[in-house]
Amino acid sequence: MRDRSSMAGAARGSRAGGKRGGGGSASSSSAAASACVYYATTALLVALCVAGACFLTSTSGAASSSAAAADGDAAAGSVTAYRHTTRSSFAYEVTRERAVPAPPRGAAGDASAGGESTAVGAGTGSDEEGAEEESQPKSAVAAAAMAVMDDPHAKPDDRGGSDEAGMGMEEEHRVSAAAMEDVKGEDGDTAGGAGAGEASAEDAAVKEQEAVLEEKLEMPHEQARAAVEEKNLDGGIEEESNAAGQRQREEEQSALDDPAGGGGGGLRREAQEDPQIDGDQQPGEETELQRQPEEERGNGNEDQARSSASDTNVEAAFGDRNGDGDKVSAVEESLVGEARAEEQRAWATQADQSHREKDRRDGEEQQQEWRVCNVKAGADYIPCLDNEKAIKKLRPENFRRYEHRERHCPDEGPTCLVPLPAGYRRPIEWPKSRDRIWYSNVPHTKLVEVKGHQNWVKVSGQHLTFPGGGTQFIHGALHYIDFLQQSVRGIGWGKHTRVVLDVGCGVASFGGYLFERDVVTVSFAPKDEHEAQVQMALERGIPAISAVMGSKRLPFPSKAFDLVHCARCRVPWHADGGALLLELNRVLRPGGFFVWSATPVYQKLPEDVEIWKAMTSLTKSMCWELAGIKKDRLNGIGAAFYRKPTTNECYEGRRRQQPPMCSDDDDANAAWYIRLNSCMHRVPTVPSERGARWPAEWPRRVRTPPYWLDATRAGVYGKPEPEDFTVDYDHWRRVVDKSYLNGLGIDWSRVRNVMDMRAAYGGFAAALREKKVWVMNVVNVDAPDTLPIIFERGLFGIYHDWCESFSTYPRTYDLLHADHLFSKVKERCAVLPVVVEVDRIVRPGGGIIVRDEASAVGEVEKLLRSLHWDVRLTFSKNDEGVLYAEKSDWRPELIEEPL
């Protein structure tokens, strides 16, 4: 200001001196020349001042934005960017920002006195009121997120202050101001030598321009930063708001034009919602609301309210069993910061360009590589059971023990896709599905021809119908179930007996009707000449797996089932020293029943009499008590009831130690590819051992920690085992209630069966107990062995290695749940075959929930998009991600080359 004052004074002194010295005697030509010089100099001065002001403003704005982003990392609160998108083109985006700290009172007063409030506050007033109203739903989202942020897998959020960026901005500000002072000094020197003749109006214009420039130069730094952030928060500049809206519309249009190509970038936080669909509308049709342009779909308040509710539900999917509360996501903040930096970057780097191009090409190659499996099994392909090469290598004696029906997985998981049967339709919903299914979904008639007279299954128009009968209960399963309970005291369906194993299940009508008695049944049968019996059971909505009693142990822990049932299951129990019956003894709980309704029990044919004698001798040597033999007059059959001992007295008192007792180092719980051993394990006698006493009655047992959990040992999540169990149960109840049932867009009316691909204590399944669904709890072979706990609480499950294919038919599950599965699997094998297996076993219209590390979720998302799955939601927080996607009917046109 001192230079500018001297400059103006010199100009005025020059003009006054000219008047006194000349006394009006100067020539007109000299006056004209002086006027031209003066006006040229004045124009140059004004131009330099304006240019300097623009330079300073742009420099300060860039530095302020950088400092605001850096200072935001140390401030309280969170930055979460997420998107909700319906199936149509409608989309909206909400960004939660931190509240801008108020500038010091002195700075505010100076700005107000200096007239800067006019420039800063031009967009405030009503805009500030709107911003205050807009913050209300966002605050509700943050509060709800804090209430349910209790993810046991969440990593600590390490953040530090970032004052360096602010200091750098201040230094840059000072350098810019010094440069402008130099420019002003030069302008002053030029103006000092200007000629006379300026009018008073021109003097006023110069003074006004100088005052504006002075105010801009002397505006406090804090107020300048507040002005920039206030502009970002409140949207005070209309042009910037319009530009942001245009960018958003372009991004949404790009995502719609290329839905598969978006999987290669960073993790997106998308939550998609379906509008209400009328009852007569088909799932694929758009409603009138969906077809409306974005501008006609309601005001922003409705959108924000809807996004607030959905965001609360989504963030509820995360949980912290340690109860540490809400933590700000450093990963999420970095994603937002990188996005902003990318927008401000003038030049792209070669590394960025090459990386994006490689991702794009990898995505195209991935999408082009999908082919349909070229196998004999066709649409019923089970890789580990249809391995023809491995089966051809078996010797004749292997076939005698049914090893050809056991698992023989390929060295590498298949990456081809199983085709759909011709005319495939979405399954009929439960409970109607128990009585009929679409014939086109399971187009097999051999069981109809062989077992039709036994009321197993019949063909009726476009349906396969199931009258509820079986070989041993032609007149219906419910009568047969009641007959069993009335025959022997102590069965107590749904109270004492909760978990049942049905051997040789057929189409699983026995297990399907036991649901009415509050009993869950694991049914299994081999994939043999009785084609698709397990597939029919699963299509009906009844639990079943493809398995066989052969040369290896069943994939279950010891002492797991309350009751084992065999209704003429065609298993040679007495052969090979009773090896198969001894396997049932391993998985049967002490005091549990083995129910055998077969012809040797009630018929007198020579073959039946021989088998009965062998079974009587074998069961006595196994110390099984024959609790009774009863005959069902309605069905004309009989059943024998055997009970496993609860003590070791009988074992020790046997004259002949046949079958022998297993050695002490024989692990009864080892079940994954373990060959059968014809021996018996001792019954636990220590009161604190598992199996020493019967579990609590259902349903109390589902929420009660098993008595044999040890408080001196740490559980899966680090707490004492009983406490770990309780915290896990509470955690999954919160997640299911606050997120899964409402926040993910799942149509639970169409969900009948669920697979928890990496179950721990079974808390997820327990939280779904009130729903009309059943959950197959899969405990990974490389994870803590918690499957005994799952059975103890009245649920069921199976051991499995996800580096191999699961023993089920294609298109048999409605919903999969993968909690930190893929990040664990990738330590041992590739993720691609696991995703292909997911695609194989999920029905079209079914879905998967993935909770995992953000990088793993991103990898799975990319593969699912290339498979044309509808990725309905992705969300990340604290380097953890949640994804929900639904399978489409898409199949590739290319066919795999024959091997």
mmCIF file of N, CA and C in Angstrom, residues 214-257:
data_model
loop_
_atom_site.group_PDB
_atom_site.id
_atom_site.type_symbol
_atom_site.label_atom_id
_atom_site.label_comp_id
_atom_site.label_asym_id
_atom_site.label_seq_id
_atom_site.Cartn_x
_atom_site.Cartn_y
_atom_site.Cartn_z
ATOM 1 N N GLU A 214 -6.308 -4.327 -2.716
ATOM 2 C CA GLU A 214 -5.758 -4.319 -1.364
ATOM 3 C C GLU A 214 -6.516 -5.290 -0.461
ATOM 4 N N GLU A 215 -7.825 -5.254 -0.560
ATOM 5 C CA GLU A 215 -8.631 -6.142 0.283
ATOM 6 C C GLU A 215 -8.359 -7.599 -0.047
ATOM 7 N N LYS A 216 -8.205 -7.932 -1.337
ATOM 8 C CA LYS A 216 -7.933 -9.312 -1.717
ATOM 9 C C LYS A 216 -6.571 -9.763 -1.210
ATOM 10 N N LEU A 217 -5.584 -8.812 -1.284
ATOM 11 C CA LEU A 217 -4.251 -9.187 -0.841
ATOM 12 C C LEU A 217 -4.170 -9.377 0.664
ATOM 13 N N GLU A 218 -4.931 -8.563 1.404
ATOM 14 C CA GLU A 218 -4.815 -8.579 2.857
ATOM 15 C C GLU A 218 -5.863 -9.449 3.533
ATOM 16 N N MET A 219 -6.639 -10.264 2.789
ATOM 17 C CA MET A 219 -7.642 -11.148 3.399
ATOM 18 C C MET A 219 -6.938 -12.203 4.237
ATOM 19 N N PRO A 220 -7.332 -12.414 5.480
ATOM 20 C CA PRO A 220 -6.649 -13.403 6.330
ATOM 21 C C PRO A 220 -6.681 -14.791 5.695
ATOM 22 N N HIS A 221 -5.604 -15.540 5.941
ATOM 23 C CA HIS A 221 -5.494 -16.878 5.348
ATOM 24 C C HIS A 221 -6.604 -17.813 5.815
ATOM 25 N N GLU A 222 -6.922 -17.763 7.128
ATOM 26 C CA GLU A 222 -7.955 -18.661 7.631
ATOM 27 C C GLU A 222 -9.287 -18.392 6.974
ATOM 28 N N GLN A 223 -9.580 -17.081 6.761
ATOM 29 C CA GLN A 223 -10.868 -16.752 6.152
ATOM 30 C C GLN A 223 -10.904 -17.204 4.701
ATOM 31 N N ALA A 224 -9.753 -17.098 4.013
ATOM 32 C CA ALA A 224 -9.715 -17.554 2.620
ATOM 33 C C ALA A 224 -9.997 -19.038 2.539
ATOM 34 N N ARG A 225 -9.397 -19.816 3.447
ATOM 35 C CA ARG A 225 -9.625 -21.258 3.437
ATOM 36 C C ARG A 225 -11.064 -21.588 3.778
ATOM 37 N N ALA A 226 -11.613 -20.837 4.763
ATOM 38 C CA ALA A 226 -13.014 -21.056 5.116
ATOM 39 C C ALA A 226 -13.910 -20.750 3.947
ATOM 40 N N ALA A 227 -13.558 -19.717 3.171
ATOM 41 C CA ALA A 227 -14.385 -19.374 2.014
ATOM 42 C C ALA A 227 -14.387 -20.496 0.991
ATOM 43 N N VAL A 228 -13.209 -21.086 0.763
ATOM 44 C CA VAL A 228 -13.134 -22.183 -0.211
ATOM 45 C C VAL A 228 -13.929 -23.384 0.261
ATOM 46 N N GLU A 229 -13.749 -23.760 1.549
ATOM 47 C CA GLU A 229 -14.461 -24.921 2.056
ATOM 48 C C GLU A 229 -15.949 -24.661 2.142
ATOM 49 N N GLU A 230 -16.325 -23.423 2.500
ATOM 50 C CA GLU A 230 -17.744 -23.107 2.568
ATOM 51 C C GLU A 230 -18.375 -23.234 1.195
ATOM 52 N N LYS A 231 -17.610 -22.826 0.189
ATOM 53 C CA LYS A 231 -18.128 -22.978 -1.171
ATOM 54 C C LYS A 231 -18.343 -24.447 -1.493
ATOM 55 N N ASN A 232 -17.397 -25.327 -1.073
ATOM 56 C CA ASN A 232 -17.537 -26.749 -1.357
ATOM 57 C C ASN A 232 -18.699 -27.363 -0.606
ATOM 58 N N LEU A 233 -18.919 -26.932 0.649
ATOM 59 C CA LEU A 233 -19.976 -27.518 1.460
ATOM 60 C C LEU A 233 -21.353 -27.068 1.019
ATOM 61 N N ASP A 234 -21.512 -25.777 0.811
ATOM 62 C CA ASP A 234 -22.848 -25.236 0.586
ATOM 63 C C ASP A 234 -23.217 -25.100 -0.872
ATOM 64 N N GLY A 235 -22.249 -25.285 -1.762
ATOM 65 C CA GLY A 235 -22.563 -25.152 -3.172
ATOM 66 C C GLY A 235 -22.951 -23.744 -3.532
ATOM 67 N N GLY A 236 -22.192 -22.731 -3.007
ATOM 68 C CA GLY A 236 -22.567 -21.344 -3.210
ATOM 69 C C GLY A 236 -22.349 -20.860 -4.620
ATOM 70 N N ILE A 237 -21.506 -21.534 -5.396
ATOM 71 C CA ILE A 237 -21.239 -21.083 -6.758
ATOM 72 C C ILE A 237 -22.025 -21.954 -7.721
ATOM 73 N N GLU A 238 -22.906 -21.369 -8.444
ATOM 74 C CA GLU A 238 -23.832 -22.115 -9.293
ATOM 75 C C GLU A 238 -23.089 -22.841 -10.407
ATOM 76 N N GLU A 239 -22.045 -22.172 -10.969
ATOM 77 C CA GLU A 239 -21.339 -22.798 -12.090
ATOM 78 C C GLU A 239 -20.666 -24.089 -11.649
ATOM 79 N N GLU A 240 -20.063 -24.087 -10.451
ATOM 80 C CA GLU A 240 -19.389 -25.291 -9.981
ATOM 81 C C GLU A 240 -20.386 -26.410 -9.717
ATOM 82 N N SER A 241 -21.548 -26.049 -9.168
ATOM 83 C CA SER A 241 -22.587 -27.046 -8.922
ATOM 84 C C SER A 241 -23.071 -27.654 -10.225
ATOM 85 N N ASN A 242 -23.275 -26.821 -11.231
ATOM 86 C CA ASN A 242 -23.713 -27.345 -12.520
ATOM 87 C C ASN A 242 -22.663 -28.264 -13.125
ATOM 88 N N ALA A 243 -21.387 -27.864 -12.992
ATOM 89 C CA ALA A 243 -20.319 -28.703 -13.539
ATOM 90 C C ALA A 243 -20.264 -30.045 -12.834
ATOM 91 N N ALA A 244 -20.430 -30.026 -11.489
ATOM 92 C CA ALA A 244 -20.420 -31.298 -10.743
ATOM 93 C C ALA A 244 -21.590 -32.179 -11.164
ATOM 94 N N GLY A 245 -22.761 -31.573 -11.334
ATOM 95 C CA GLY A 245 -23.912 -32.365 -11.783
ATOM 96 C C GLY A 245 -23.688 -32.960 -13.151
ATOM 97 N N GLN A 246 -23.058 -32.179 -14.043
ATOM 98 C CA GLN A 246 -22.789 -32.693 -15.383
ATOM 99 C C GLN A 246 -21.813 -33.868 -15.320
ATOM 100 N N ARG A 247 -20.767 -33.741 -14.462
ATOM 101 C CA ARG A 247 -19.821 -34.848 -14.332
ATOM 102 C C ARG A 247 -20.503 -36.085 -13.793
ATOM 103 N N GLN A 248 -21.381 -35.898 -12.815
ATOM 104 C CA GLN A 248 -22.085 -37.055 -12.244
ATOM 105 C C GLN A 248 -22.944 -37.754 -13.285
ATOM 106 N N ARG A 249 -23.678 -36.949 -14.086
ATOM 107 C CA ARG A 249 -24.520 -37.574 -15.110
ATOM 108 C C ARG A 249 -23.682 -38.311 -16.145
ATOM 109 N N GLU A 250 -22.507 -37.744 -16.492
ATOM 110 C CA GLU A 250 -21.646 -38.425 -17.453
ATOM 111 C C GLU A 250 -21.111 -39.726 -16.880
ATOM 112 N N GLU A 251 -20.740 -39.721 -15.575
ATOM 113 C CA GLU A 251 -20.247 -40.954 -14.958
ATOM 114 C C GLU A 251 -21.338 -42.017 -14.899
ATOM 115 N N GLU A 252 -22.565 -41.612 -14.548
ATOM 116 C CA GLU A 252 -23.660 -42.577 -14.472
ATOM 117 C C GLU A 252 -23.970 -43.159 -15.843
ATOM 118 N N GLN A 253 -23.961 -42.301 -16.863
ATOM 119 C CA GLN A 253 -24.236 -42.802 -18.209
ATOM 120 C C GLN A 253 -23.147 -43.764 -18.647
ATOM 121 N N SER A 254 -21.875 -43.440 -18.294
ATOM 122 C CA SER A 254 -20.774 -44.322 -18.650
ATOM 123 C C SER A 254 -20.909 -45.664 -17.961
ATOM 124 N N ALA A 255 -21.326 -45.650 -16.671
ATOM 125 C CA ALA A 255 -21.500 -46.914 -15.942
ATOM 126 C C ALA A 255 -22.615 -47.746 -16.539
ATOM 127 N N LEU A 256 -23.691 -47.090 -16.997
ATOM 128 C CA LEU A 256 -24.795 -47.829 -17.591
ATOM 129 C C LEU A 256 -24.415 -48.408 -18.941
ATOM 130 N N ASP A 257 -23.614 -47.644 -19.712
ATOM 131 C CA ASP A 257 -23.211 -48.121 -21.038
ATOM 132 C C ASP A 257 -22.245 -49.278 -20.944
#
